PDB file of C-alpha atoms in Angstrom:
ATOM      1  CA  MET I   5     106.277 -17.934 120.469  1.00  0.00           C
ATOM      2  CA  THR I   6     103.400 -15.347 120.195  1.00  0.00           C
ATOM      3  CA  GLU I   7     102.752 -13.797 116.649  1.00  0.00           C
ATOM      4  CA  ASP I   8     103.254 -10.372 118.259  1.00  0.00           C
ATOM      5  CA  ARG I   9     106.817 -11.511 119.388  1.00  0.00           C
ATOM      6  CA  ALA I  10     107.550 -12.913 115.981  1.00  0.00           C
ATOM      7  CA  ARG I  11     106.513  -9.647 114.311  1.00  0.00           C
ATOM      8  CA  GLU I  12     108.800  -7.673 116.608  1.00  0.00           C
ATOM      9  CA  ILE I  13     111.853 -10.086 115.663  1.00  0.00           C
ATOM     10  CA  ALA I  14     110.946  -9.455 112.161  1.00  0.00           C
ATOM     11  CA  ARG I  15     110.962  -5.631 112.629  1.00  0.00           C
ATOM     12  CA  GLU I  16     114.271  -5.801 114.728  1.00  0.00           C
ATOM     13  CA  SER I  17     115.914  -7.705 111.846  1.00  0.00           C
ATOM     14  CA  ALA I  18     114.291  -5.555 109.021  1.00  0.00           C
ATOM     15  CA  ARG I  19     115.921  -2.341 110.985  1.00  0.00           C
ATOM     16  CA  GLU I  20     119.437  -3.989 110.753  1.00  0.00           C
ATOM     17  CA  ALA I  21     118.818  -4.615 106.796  1.00  0.00           C
ATOM     18  CA  ILE I  22     117.367  -1.199 105.956  1.00  0.00           C
ATOM     19  CA  ASP I  23     120.400   0.473 107.806  1.00  0.00           C
ATOM     20  CA  GLY I  24     122.700  -0.849 105.163  1.00  0.00           C
ATOM     21  CA  TYR I  25     120.904   1.509 102.387  1.00  0.00           C
ATOM     22  CA  THR I  26     121.367   5.091 101.834  1.00  0.00           C
ATOM     23  CA  VAL I  27     118.552   7.289 103.128  1.00  0.00           C
ATOM     24  CA  GLU I  28     117.184   7.666  99.690  1.00  0.00           C
ATOM     25  CA  ALA I  29     116.667   3.995  99.512  1.00  0.00           C
ATOM     26  CA  GLN I  30     115.507   3.301 102.811  1.00  0.00           C
ATOM     27  CA  THR I  31     111.893   4.180 102.409  1.00  0.00           C
ATOM     28  CA  ILE I  32     111.416   1.810  99.498  1.00  0.00           C
ATOM     29  CA  ALA I  33     113.372  -1.053 101.166  1.00  0.00           C
ATOM     30  CA  ALA I  34     111.393  -0.650 104.508  1.00  0.00           C
ATOM     31  CA  GLU I  35     107.934  -0.840 102.380  1.00  0.00           C
ATOM     32  CA  ARG I  36     108.982  -4.023 100.246  1.00  0.00           C
ATOM     33  CA  ILE I  37     110.377  -5.753 103.685  1.00  0.00           C
ATOM     34  CA  ALA I  38     107.115  -4.931 105.522  1.00  0.00           C
ATOM     35  CA  ARG I  39     104.974  -6.705 102.813  1.00  0.00           C
ATOM     36  CA  PHE I  40     107.295  -9.635 102.852  1.00  0.00           C
ATOM     37  CA  ASP I  41     107.242  -9.852 106.639  1.00  0.00           C
ATOM     38  CA  GLY I  42     103.439  -9.772 106.526  1.00  0.00           C
ATOM     39  CA  ILE I  43     103.327 -12.775 104.166  1.00  0.00           C
ATOM     40  CA  LEU I  44     105.889 -14.764 106.128  1.00  0.00           C
ATOM     41  CA  ILE I  45     104.671 -14.241 109.618  1.00  0.00           C
ATOM     42  CA  ASP I  46     101.192 -15.049 108.442  1.00  0.00           C
ATOM     43  CA  GLY I  47     102.250 -18.302 106.892  1.00  0.00           C
ATOM     44  CA  LEU I  48     104.292 -19.418 109.845  1.00  0.00           C
ATOM     45  CA  ALA I  49     101.417 -18.899 112.187  1.00  0.00           C
ATOM     46  CA  ARG I  50      99.043 -20.855 110.168  1.00  0.00           C
ATOM     47  CA  GLN I  51     101.508 -23.735 110.012  1.00  0.00           C
ATOM     48  CA  GLY I  52     102.446 -23.548 113.728  1.00  0.00           C
ATOM     49  CA  LEU I  53     106.283 -22.599 112.892  1.00  0.00           C
ATOM     50  CA  LEU I  54     106.602 -19.361 114.773  1.00  0.00           C
ATOM     51  CA  GLY I  55     109.026 -20.998 117.071  1.00  0.00           C
ATOM     52  CA  ALA I  56     111.660 -20.963 114.334  1.00  0.00           C
ATOM     53  CA  MET I  57     111.995 -17.373 114.840  1.00  0.00           C
ATOM     54  CA  ALA I  58     113.896 -17.891 118.086  1.00  0.00           C
ATOM     55  CA  ASP I  59     116.903 -19.927 116.149  1.00  0.00           C
ATOM     56  CA  PRO I  60     119.756 -17.894 115.430  1.00  0.00           C
ATOM     57  CA  ALA I  61     120.605 -19.664 112.254  1.00  0.00           C
ATOM     58  CA  PHE I  62     116.833 -18.932 111.020  1.00  0.00           C
ATOM     59  CA  GLN I  63     117.257 -15.228 111.953  1.00  0.00           C
ATOM     60  CA  VAL I  64     120.310 -15.182 109.507  1.00  0.00           C
ATOM     61  CA  ALA I  65     118.179 -16.527 106.750  1.00  0.00           C
ATOM     62  CA  LEU I  66     115.281 -14.368 107.466  1.00  0.00           C
ATOM     63  CA  ARG I  67     117.764 -11.302 107.130  1.00  0.00           C
ATOM     64  CA  LYS I  68     119.181 -12.518 103.907  1.00  0.00           C
ATOM     65  CA  ALA I  69     115.519 -12.974 102.731  1.00  0.00           C
ATOM     66  CA  GLN I  70     114.546  -9.328 103.801  1.00  0.00           C
ATOM     67  CA  ILE I  71     117.412  -7.981 101.817  1.00  0.00           C
ATOM     68  CA  GLY I  72     116.209 -10.169  98.761  1.00  0.00           C
ATOM     69  CA  ALA I  73     112.806  -8.537  99.402  1.00  0.00           C
ATOM     70  CA  ALA I  74     114.140  -4.988  99.523  1.00  0.00           C
ATOM     71  CA  SER I  75     115.806  -5.634  96.145  1.00  0.00           C
ATOM     72  CA  THR I  76     112.741  -6.672  94.267  1.00  0.00           C
ATOM     73  CA  GLU I  77     109.862  -4.872  93.105  1.00  0.00           C
ATOM     74  CA  ARG I  78     107.822  -8.046  92.060  1.00  0.00           C
ATOM     75  CA  ASP I  79     105.094  -9.106  94.205  1.00  0.00           C
ATOM     76  CA  ASN I  80     105.428 -12.791  93.442  1.00  0.00           C
ATOM     77  CA  ASP I  81     109.035 -12.747  94.823  1.00  0.00           C
ATOM     78  CA  TYR I  82     107.773 -11.872  98.329  1.00  0.00           C
ATOM     79  CA  ASP I  83     105.641 -15.052  98.119  1.00  0.00           C
ATOM     80  CA  ILE I  84     108.598 -17.364  96.994  1.00  0.00           C
ATOM     81  CA  LEU I  85     111.058 -15.566  99.504  1.00  0.00           C
ATOM     82  CA  ALA I  86     108.261 -16.310 102.252  1.00  0.00           C
ATOM     83  CA  ALA I  87     107.807 -20.082 100.965  1.00  0.00           C
ATOM     84  CA  LEU I  88     111.553 -20.582 100.979  1.00  0.00           C
ATOM     85  CA  ILE I  89     111.736 -19.272 104.698  1.00  0.00           C
ATOM     86  CA  GLU I  90     108.856 -21.433 105.596  1.00  0.00           C
ATOM     87  CA  ASP I  91     110.447 -24.617 104.043  1.00  0.00           C
ATOM     88  CA  ARG I  92     113.598 -23.574 106.089  1.00  0.00           C
ATOM     89  CA  ALA I  93     111.651 -23.733 109.209  1.00  0.00           C
ATOM     90  CA  LYS I  94     109.954 -27.096 108.284  1.00  0.00           C
ATOM     91  CA  ARG I  95     113.171 -28.907 107.225  1.00  0.00           C
ATOM     92  CA  ALA I  96     115.630 -27.302 109.438  1.00  0.00           C
ATOM     93  CA  ASP I  97     117.509 -30.552 110.278  1.00  0.00           C
ATOM     94  CA  ASP I  98     118.339 -31.223 106.553  1.00  0.00           C
ATOM     95  CA  ARG I  99     121.496 -29.358 106.120  1.00  0.00           C
ATOM     96  CA  PRO I 100     121.657 -29.870 102.295  1.00  0.00           C
ATOM     97  CA  VAL I 101     118.294 -28.352 102.107  1.00  0.00           C
ATOM     98  CA  ARG I 102     119.206 -25.660 104.375  1.00  0.00           C
ATOM     99  CA  ALA I 103     122.234 -24.817 102.138  1.00  0.00           C
ATOM    100  CA  GLY I 104     119.881 -24.911  99.064  1.00  0.00           C
ATOM    101  CA  ILE I 105     117.489 -22.549 100.532  1.00  0.00           C
ATOM    102  CA  ASN I 106     119.982 -20.170 101.776  1.00  0.00           C
ATOM    103  CA  ARG I 107     121.477 -19.914  98.141  1.00  0.00           C
ATOM    104  CA  ALA I 108     118.177 -19.828  96.598  1.00  0.00           C
ATOM    105  CA  ILE I 109     117.252 -16.642  98.837  1.00  0.00           C
ATOM    106  CA  GLU I 110     120.145 -14.801  97.256  1.00  0.00           C
ATOM    107  CA  ILE I 111     118.860 -15.449  93.502  1.00  0.00           C
ATOM    108  CA  VAL I 112     114.968 -14.930  93.679  1.00  0.00           C
ATOM    109  CA  ASP I 113     115.359 -11.322  92.691  1.00  0.00           C
ATOM    110  CA  GLN I 114     117.585 -12.078  89.771  1.00  0.00           C
ATOM    111  CA  MET I 115     115.640 -14.901  88.167  1.00  0.00           C
ATOM    112  CA  ASP I 116     113.670 -14.184  84.984  1.00  0.00           C
ATOM    113  CA  SER I 117     109.929 -14.847  85.208  1.00  0.00           C
ATOM    114  CA  GLN I 118     109.552 -16.960  82.372  1.00  0.00           C
ATOM    115  CA  ALA I 119     112.805 -19.082  83.345  1.00  0.00           C
ATOM    116  CA  LEU I 120     111.240 -19.628  86.536  1.00  0.00           C
ATOM    117  CA  ARG I 121     108.004 -20.770  85.091  1.00  0.00           C
ATOM    118  CA  GLY I 122     110.093 -23.271  82.983  1.00  0.00           C
ATOM    119  CA  LEU I 123     111.989 -24.636  85.816  1.00  0.00           C
ATOM    120  CA  THR I 124     108.833 -25.142  88.022  1.00  0.00           C
ATOM    121  CA  VAL I 125     107.054 -26.843  85.107  1.00  0.00           C
ATOM    122  CA  TYR I 126     109.952 -28.885  84.179  1.00  0.00           C
ATOM    123  CA  ALA I 127     110.800 -30.124  87.821  1.00  0.00           C
ATOM    124  CA  ALA I 128     107.048 -30.907  88.349  1.00  0.00           C
ATOM    125  CA  ALA I 129     106.614 -32.643  84.991  1.00  0.00           C
ATOM    126  CA  ALA I 130     109.864 -34.868  85.945  1.00  0.00           C
ATOM    127  CA  GLN I 131     108.762 -35.937  89.363  1.00  0.00           C
ATOM    128  CA  TYR I 132     104.743 -36.132  89.296  1.00  0.00           C
ATOM    129  CA  SER I 133     103.305 -39.129  87.910  1.00  0.00           C
ATOM    130  CA  PRO I 134      99.666 -40.307  87.402  1.00  0.00           C
ATOM    131  CA  LEU I 135      98.030 -42.423  90.195  1.00  0.00           C
ATOM    132  CA  ASN I 136      94.813 -43.336  88.726  1.00  0.00           C
ATOM    133  CA  GLY I 137      94.841 -46.725  86.836  1.00  0.00           C
ATOM    134  CA  ASP I 138      92.509 -45.155  84.172  1.00  0.00           C
ATOM    135  CA  VAL I 139      94.406 -43.610  81.605  1.00  0.00           C
ATOM    136  CA  ASP I 140      92.172 -40.571  80.951  1.00  0.00           C
ATOM    137  CA  GLU I 141      91.593 -39.889  84.391  1.00  0.00           C
ATOM    138  CA  GLY I 142      95.251 -40.084  85.121  1.00  0.00           C
ATOM    139  CA  LEU I 143      96.438 -37.956  82.258  1.00  0.00           C
ATOM    140  CA  GLY I 144      93.577 -35.591  82.918  1.00  0.00           C
ATOM    141  CA  ALA I 145      94.857 -35.023  86.661  1.00  0.00           C
ATOM    142  CA  MET I 146      98.231 -34.407  85.507  1.00  0.00           C
ATOM    143  CA  ASP I 147      96.907 -31.662  82.990  1.00  0.00           C
ATOM    144  CA  ARG I 148      95.322 -30.230  85.806  1.00  0.00           C
ATOM    145  CA  MET I 149      97.961 -30.088  88.072  1.00  0.00           C
ATOM    146  CA  LEU I 150     100.502 -28.705  85.489  1.00  0.00           C
ATOM    147  CA  GLU I 151      98.025 -26.156  84.247  1.00  0.00           C
ATOM    148  CA  GLN I 152      98.420 -24.724  87.593  1.00  0.00           C
ATOM    149  CA  LEU I 153     102.062 -24.268  87.425  1.00  0.00           C
ATOM    150  CA  SER I 154     102.337 -23.083  83.791  1.00  0.00           C
ATOM    151  CA  GLU I 155      99.672 -20.570  84.450  1.00  0.00           C
ATOM    152  CA  GLY I 156      98.146 -21.082  81.025  1.00  0.00           C
ATOM    153  CA  LEU I 157     101.310 -18.912  79.707  1.00  0.00           C
ATOM    154  CA  GLU I 158     104.054 -19.429  77.245  1.00  0.00           C
ATOM    155  CA  LEU I 159     106.922 -21.553  78.232  1.00  0.00           C
ATOM    156  CA  PRO I 160     110.687 -20.420  77.548  1.00  0.00           C
ATOM    157  CA  SER I 161     112.083 -21.740  74.378  1.00  0.00           C
ATOM    158  CA  GLY I 162     115.666 -21.972  73.031  1.00  0.00           C
ATOM    159  CA  ARG I 163     118.771 -22.213  75.241  1.00  0.00           C
ATOM    160  CA  ALA I 164     119.004 -18.862  76.844  1.00  0.00           C
ATOM    161  CA  TRP I 165     116.592 -19.460  79.753  1.00  0.00           C
ATOM    162  CA  ILE I 166     118.581 -22.799  80.559  1.00  0.00           C
ATOM    163  CA  GLU I 167     121.936 -20.813  80.572  1.00  0.00           C
ATOM    164  CA  HIS I 168     120.343 -18.218  82.784  1.00  0.00           C
ATOM    165  CA  LEU I 169     119.296 -20.784  85.311  1.00  0.00           C
ATOM    166  CA  ASP I 170     122.715 -22.311  84.999  1.00  0.00           C
ATOM    167  CA  VAL I 171     124.490 -18.936  85.738  1.00  0.00           C
ATOM    168  CA  LEU I 172     122.223 -18.659  88.926  1.00  0.00           C
ATOM    169  CA  GLY I 173     123.127 -22.374  90.093  1.00  0.00           C
ATOM    170  CA  ALA I 174     119.705 -23.521  89.713  1.00  0.00           C
ATOM    171  CA  VAL I 175     120.468 -26.107  86.916  1.00  0.00           C
ATOM    172  CA  ARG I 176     123.637 -27.822  85.466  1.00  0.00           C
ATOM    173  CA  GLN I 177     123.829 -28.162  81.787  1.00  0.00           C
ATOM    174  CA  ASP I 178     125.302 -31.348  80.367  1.00  0.00           C
ATOM    175  CA  SER I 179     126.223 -31.613  76.632  1.00  0.00           C
ATOM    176  CA  ILE I 180     126.786 -35.432  76.790  1.00  0.00           C
ATOM    177  CA  GLN I 181     123.433 -36.601  77.848  1.00  0.00           C
ATOM    178  CA  SER I 182     120.004 -36.049  76.050  1.00  0.00           C
ATOM    179  CA  PHE I 183     116.394 -36.210  77.277  1.00  0.00           C
ATOM    180  CA  LYS I 184     114.009 -38.740  76.585  1.00  0.00           C
ATOM    181  CA  LYS I 185     110.786 -37.681  74.893  1.00  0.00           C
ATOM    182  CA  LEU I 186     108.167 -36.964  77.379  1.00  0.00           C
ATOM    183  CA  ALA I 187     105.865 -39.938  76.312  1.00  0.00           C
ATOM    184  CA  ASP I 188     108.796 -42.372  76.698  1.00  0.00           C
ATOM    185  CA  TYR I 189     109.675 -40.849  80.117  1.00  0.00           C
ATOM    186  CA  TRP I 190     106.408 -40.955  81.594  1.00  0.00           C
ATOM    187  CA  THR I 191     105.283 -44.368  80.379  1.00  0.00           C
ATOM    188  CA  GLU I 192     108.448 -45.870  82.009  1.00  0.00           C
ATOM    189  CA  LYS I 193     106.925 -44.781  85.234  1.00  0.00           C
ATOM    190  CA  THR I 194     103.343 -45.876  84.444  1.00  0.00           C
ATOM    191  CA  PRO I 195     104.104 -49.048  82.512  1.00  0.00           C
ATOM    192  CA  GLY I 196     100.627 -50.406  83.297  1.00  0.00           C
ATOM    193  CA  TYR I 197      98.980 -47.986  80.848  1.00  0.00           C
ATOM    194  CA  LEU I 198     100.950 -49.568  77.925  1.00  0.00           C
ATOM    195  CA  SER I 199     101.180 -53.106  79.437  1.00  0.00           C
ATOM    196  CA  VAL I 200     101.353 -56.027  76.991  1.00  0.00           C
ATOM    197  CA  GLY I 201      98.026 -57.309  78.595  1.00  0.00           C
ATOM    198  CA  LEU I 202      96.026 -60.215  77.605  1.00  0.00           C
ATOM    199  CA  PRO I 203      93.525 -61.050  74.866  1.00  0.00           C
ATOM    200  CA  ALA I 204      89.940 -60.311  75.998  1.00  0.00           C
ATOM    201  CA  GLY I 205      88.566 -63.464  77.787  1.00  0.00           C
ATOM    202  CA  ALA I 206      91.994 -65.192  77.782  1.00  0.00           C
ATOM    203  CA  GLU I 207      91.868 -68.286  80.193  1.00  0.00           C
ATOM    204  CA  GLU I 208      95.198 -67.092  81.749  1.00  0.00           C
ATOM    205  CA  GLY I 209      93.557 -63.957  82.869  1.00  0.00           C
ATOM    206  CA  THR I 210      90.381 -65.520  84.225  1.00  0.00           C
ATOM    207  CA  ALA I 211      92.705 -67.791  86.294  1.00  0.00           C
ATOM    208  CA  ALA I 212      94.526 -65.027  87.729  1.00  0.00           C
ATOM    209  CA  ILE I 213      91.450 -62.931  88.727  1.00  0.00           C
ATOM    210  CA  ALA I 214      90.114 -66.012  90.291  1.00  0.00           C
ATOM    211  CA  GLU I 215      93.288 -66.605  92.149  1.00  0.00           C
ATOM    212  CA  LEU I 216      93.326 -63.093  93.450  1.00  0.00           C
ATOM    213  CA  ARG I 217      89.862 -63.523  94.654  1.00  0.00           C
ATOM    214  CA  ASP I 218      89.924 -66.876  95.985  1.00  0.00           C
ATOM    215  CA  VAL I 219      93.470 -66.903  97.449  1.00  0.00           C
ATOM    216  CA  HIS I 220      94.387 -63.378  98.330  1.00  0.00           C
ATOM    217  CA  ARG I 221      90.896 -61.984  98.869  1.00  0.00           C
ATOM    218  CA  ILE I 222      91.449 -59.194  96.400  1.00  0.00           C
ATOM    219  CA  SER I 223      88.520 -58.089  94.054  1.00  0.00           C
ATOM    220  CA  VAL I 224      89.937 -56.712  90.674  1.00  0.00           C
ATOM    221  CA  ALA I 225      88.690 -57.023  87.148  1.00  0.00           C
ATOM    222  CA  PRO I 226      90.378 -56.277  83.794  1.00  0.00           C
ATOM    223  CA  VAL I 227      89.599 -53.219  81.640  1.00  0.00           C
ATOM    224  CA  PRO I 228      89.624 -52.894  77.893  1.00  0.00           C
ATOM    225  CA  HIS I 229      93.007 -51.861  76.800  1.00  0.00           C
ATOM    226  CA  THR I 230      92.890 -48.047  75.722  1.00  0.00           C
ATOM    227  CA  PHE I 231      95.536 -48.719  73.066  1.00  0.00           C
ATOM    228  CA  LYS I 232      95.101 -52.317  72.103  1.00  0.00           C
ATOM    229  CA  PRO I 233      91.843 -53.172  70.640  1.00  0.00           C
ATOM    230  CA  GLY I 234      90.620 -56.820  71.597  1.00  0.00           C
ATOM    231  CA  TYR I 235      92.829 -56.938  74.709  1.00  0.00           C
ATOM    232  CA  GLU I 236      92.409 -56.208  78.223  1.00  0.00           C
ATOM    233  CA  ARG I 237      94.781 -54.929  81.054  1.00  0.00           C
ATOM    234  CA  LEU I 238      94.491 -54.393  84.788  1.00  0.00           C
ATOM    235  CA  PRO I 239      93.550 -50.965  85.887  1.00  0.00           C
ATOM    236  CA  PHE I 240      96.756 -49.881  87.516  1.00  0.00           C
ATOM    237  CA  THR I 241      99.716 -47.848  86.557  1.00  0.00           C
ATOM    238  CA  GLY I 242     102.049 -50.751  87.077  1.00  0.00           C
ATOM    239  CA  SER I 243     102.974 -53.317  89.941  1.00  0.00           C
ATOM    240  CA  ASN I 244     104.220 -50.642  92.270  1.00  0.00           C
ATOM    241  CA  GLY I 245     100.877 -48.898  91.843  1.00  0.00           C
ATOM    242  CA  PHE I 246      99.073 -52.115  92.517  1.00  0.00           C
ATOM    243  CA  ARG I 247     100.955 -52.707  95.580  1.00  0.00           C
ATOM    244  CA  SER I 248     100.560 -49.333  97.119  1.00  0.00           C
ATOM    245  CA  LEU I 249      96.905 -49.574  96.529  1.00  0.00           C
ATOM    246  CA  LEU I 250      96.790 -52.809  98.384  1.00  0.00           C
ATOM    247  CA  VAL I 251      98.976 -51.692 101.249  1.00  0.00           C
ATOM    248  CA  GLY I 252      96.672 -48.473 101.488  1.00  0.00           C
ATOM    249  CA  ALA I 253      93.771 -50.923 101.799  1.00  0.00           C
ATOM    250  CA  GLY I 254      95.383 -52.865 104.701  1.00  0.00           C
ATOM    251  CA  LYS I 255      97.261 -55.631 103.185  1.00  0.00           C
ATOM    252  CA  SER I 256     100.637 -56.387 104.389  1.00  0.00           C
ATOM    253  CA  ASP I 257     103.821 -55.805 102.264  1.00  0.00           C
ATOM    254  CA  ALA I 258     104.124 -59.586 101.879  1.00  0.00           C
ATOM    255  CA  GLU I 259     100.332 -59.980 101.068  1.00  0.00           C
ATOM    256  CA  ALA I 260     100.759 -57.138  98.498  1.00  0.00           C
ATOM    257  CA  GLU I 261     104.123 -58.530  97.048  1.00  0.00           C
ATOM    258  CA  ALA I 262     102.276 -61.908  96.394  1.00  0.00           C
ATOM    259  CA  ALA I 263      99.210 -60.516  94.995  1.00  0.00           C
ATOM    260  CA  ALA I 264     101.162 -58.153  92.588  1.00  0.00           C
ATOM    261  CA  ALA I 265     103.306 -61.243  91.444  1.00  0.00           C
ATOM    262  CA  VAL I 266     100.053 -63.061  90.373  1.00  0.00           C
ATOM    263  CA  ALA I 267      98.638 -59.957  88.558  1.00  0.00           C
ATOM    264  CA  SER I 268     102.085 -59.083  86.807  1.00  0.00           C
ATOM    265  CA  SER I 269     102.635 -62.801  85.711  1.00  0.00           C
ATOM    266  CA  ALA I 270      99.514 -62.826  83.951  1.00  0.00           C
ATOM    267  CA  TYR I 271      98.784 -59.436  82.632  1.00  0.00           C
ATOM    268  CA  LYS I 272     102.507 -58.393  82.287  1.00  0.00           C
ATOM    269  CA  LEU I 273     101.761 -54.943  84.521  1.00  0.00           C
ATOM    270  CA  ASP I 274     105.418 -53.785  84.233  1.00  0.00           C
ATOM    271  CA  GLU I 275     106.068 -54.971  80.596  1.00  0.00           C
ATOM    272  CA  ARG I 276     105.510 -51.876  78.529  1.00  0.00           C
ATOM    273  CA  ASP I 277     104.446 -52.488  74.733  1.00  0.00           C
ATOM    274  CA  ASP I 278     106.770 -50.096  73.209  1.00  0.00           C
ATOM    275  CA  SER I 279     104.668 -50.207  69.771  1.00  0.00           C
ATOM    276  CA  LEU I 280     101.885 -48.349  71.784  1.00  0.00           C
ATOM    277  CA  VAL I 281     104.042 -45.175  72.781  1.00  0.00           C
ATOM    278  CA  PRO I 282     103.026 -43.145  69.722  1.00  0.00           C
ATOM    279  CA  ALA I 283      99.140 -43.717  70.411  1.00  0.00           C
ATOM    280  CA  TYR I 284      99.866 -42.912  74.192  1.00  0.00           C
ATOM    281  CA  ARG I 285     101.515 -39.691  73.127  1.00  0.00           C
ATOM    282  CA  GLU I 286      98.622 -38.814  70.712  1.00  0.00           C
ATOM    283  CA  ARG I 287      96.138 -39.366  73.754  1.00  0.00           C
ATOM    284  CA  LEU I 288      98.492 -37.136  75.860  1.00  0.00           C
ATOM    285  CA  CYS I 289      98.356 -34.482  73.375  1.00  0.00           C
ATOM    286  CA  THR I 290      94.435 -34.150  73.172  1.00  0.00           C
ATOM    287  CA  LEU I 291      94.737 -32.351  76.493  1.00  0.00           C
ATOM    288  CA  PRO I 292      95.720 -28.588  76.223  1.00  0.00           C
ATOM    289  CA  THR I 293      98.420 -28.249  78.879  1.00  0.00           C
ATOM    290  CA  LEU I 294     100.041 -31.727  78.426  1.00  0.00           C
ATOM    291  CA  ASN I 295     100.095 -30.998  74.548  1.00  0.00           C
ATOM    292  CA  GLN I 296     101.903 -27.851  75.323  1.00  0.00           C
ATOM    293  CA  ILE I 297     104.392 -29.360  77.828  1.00  0.00           C
ATOM    294  CA  ALA I 298     105.134 -32.422  75.604  1.00  0.00           C
ATOM    295  CA  GLY I 299     106.061 -30.130  72.677  1.00  0.00           C
ATOM    296  CA  TRP I 300     108.233 -27.854  74.682  1.00  0.00           C
ATOM    297  CA  TRP I 301     109.983 -30.879  76.554  1.00  0.00           C
ATOM    298  CA  ASP I 302     110.680 -32.854  73.516  1.00  0.00           C
ATOM    299  CA  GLU I 303     112.410 -29.551  72.031  1.00  0.00           C
ATOM    300  CA  PHE I 304     114.819 -28.937  74.845  1.00  0.00           C
ATOM    301  CA  ALA I 305     117.931 -27.362  73.330  1.00  0.00           C
ATOM    302  CA  VAL I 306     120.450 -29.041  75.688  1.00  0.00           C
ATOM    303  CA  PHE I 307     120.180 -31.480  78.716  1.00  0.00           C
ATOM    304  CA  PHE I 308     120.194 -30.132  82.118  1.00  0.00           C
ATOM    305  CA  SER I 309     119.559 -31.309  85.718  1.00  0.00           C
ATOM    306  CA  VAL I 310     117.913 -29.422  88.389  1.00  0.00           C
ATOM    307  CA  THR I 311     120.296 -28.625  91.369  1.00  0.00           C
ATOM    308  CA  PRO I 312     119.266 -28.535  94.947  1.00  0.00           C
ATOM    309  CA  VAL I 313     118.949 -24.686  94.592  1.00  0.00           C
ATOM    310  CA  GLY I 314     116.667 -24.988  91.686  1.00  0.00           C
ATOM    311  CA  SER I 315     114.733 -27.634  93.478  1.00  0.00           C
ATOM    312  CA  VAL I 316     113.792 -25.517  96.473  1.00  0.00           C
ATOM    313  CA  VAL I 317     113.159 -22.563  94.085  1.00  0.00           C
ATOM    314  CA  ALA I 318     110.652 -24.775  92.032  1.00  0.00           C
ATOM    315  CA  ARG I 319     109.169 -25.998  95.304  1.00  0.00           C
ATOM    316  CA  ALA I 320     108.396 -22.343  96.810  1.00  0.00           C
ATOM    317  CA  ASN I 321     107.313 -21.248  93.384  1.00  0.00           C
ATOM    318  CA  SER I 322     104.651 -24.270  93.024  1.00  0.00           C
ATOM    319  CA  LYS I 323     103.702 -23.303  96.571  1.00  0.00           C
ATOM    320  CA  ARG I 324     102.879 -19.759  95.691  1.00  0.00           C
ATOM    321  CA  LEU I 325     100.806 -20.979  92.821  1.00  0.00           C
ATOM    322  CA  ASP I 326      98.992 -23.764  94.647  1.00  0.00           C
ATOM    323  CA  LYS I 327      96.809 -21.912  96.802  1.00  0.00           C
ATOM    324  CA  ALA I 328      94.566 -24.737  97.698  1.00  0.00           C
ATOM    325  CA  GLY I 329      97.700 -26.909  98.904  1.00  0.00           C
ATOM    326  CA  PHE I 330      96.457 -29.483  96.345  1.00  0.00           C
ATOM    327  CA  LEU I 331      99.846 -30.377  94.561  1.00  0.00           C
ATOM    328  CA  PRO I 332     102.511 -32.561  96.026  1.00  0.00           C
ATOM    329  CA  PRO I 333     105.577 -30.536  97.008  1.00  0.00           C
ATOM    330  CA  ILE I 334     108.269 -30.597  94.740  1.00  0.00           C
ATOM    331  CA  GLU I 335     111.543 -32.658  96.072  1.00  0.00           C
TER     332      GLU I 335
END
């Protein structure tokens, strides 16, 4: 489909949406929808997704989004609505995602800006995990990613913002469960940072490094343990991170599994030394955005989980904020 034809379809759909308003409201509605349509068509064209405009179900979602655009004066909402429709075009075969997007379109104009920020930052912090085996490099990358999503602004506090998102269907509260502290939660995903490790120069470690080199043809060296003076660890976030690096370097799954077993047996890659968690949290809190988020996360007033609706809204908002396309999409 050509871009001109896509714009024509959008205008036809907009006329139907605008006809539902009184004469007094039509001018404002038309202006707002035109701004949204411009953002959407440009985005679909860049990604080669204009063909979705021919799908009747897509046109229904488009009309809903145009009605949503007409109902809001916030420029950011047009970007979020456009990102939702683009996501709808990309994942059209996933019915649960489609259902979430259809509902999300209806609530964008009702969502408080600070609650949206909280939802997006929480969803990202819960999903993202450091990939770099170096503690400072890994946490530094997390700080930079989450800074984009927090926008350097205040995060919502108390319970009202969670209740607001619950009313909209973006989260579900649960008074029975409780959140783990952020440092505990993250180190469960990166146990290698706090692994038991080995005393520096231990024979067991030397033998393991030699076996990895001579038998598995893998060159790796231990590094000083950031949180355990006099000890060494391997520079990976855990055995899963080690395996992923090996597979990415061309090793088969079986080869990667065998090598990870050797490394884990000696250096206890997945065995977290719980006594090191406080030191890890101190390190995390030396970074401004992570310090802000850790303090915020640890004081959540009630447990909640993000719904499929909340997930697609957070994904769309992160896309709006990530102009360079650097951040992983929120799932």
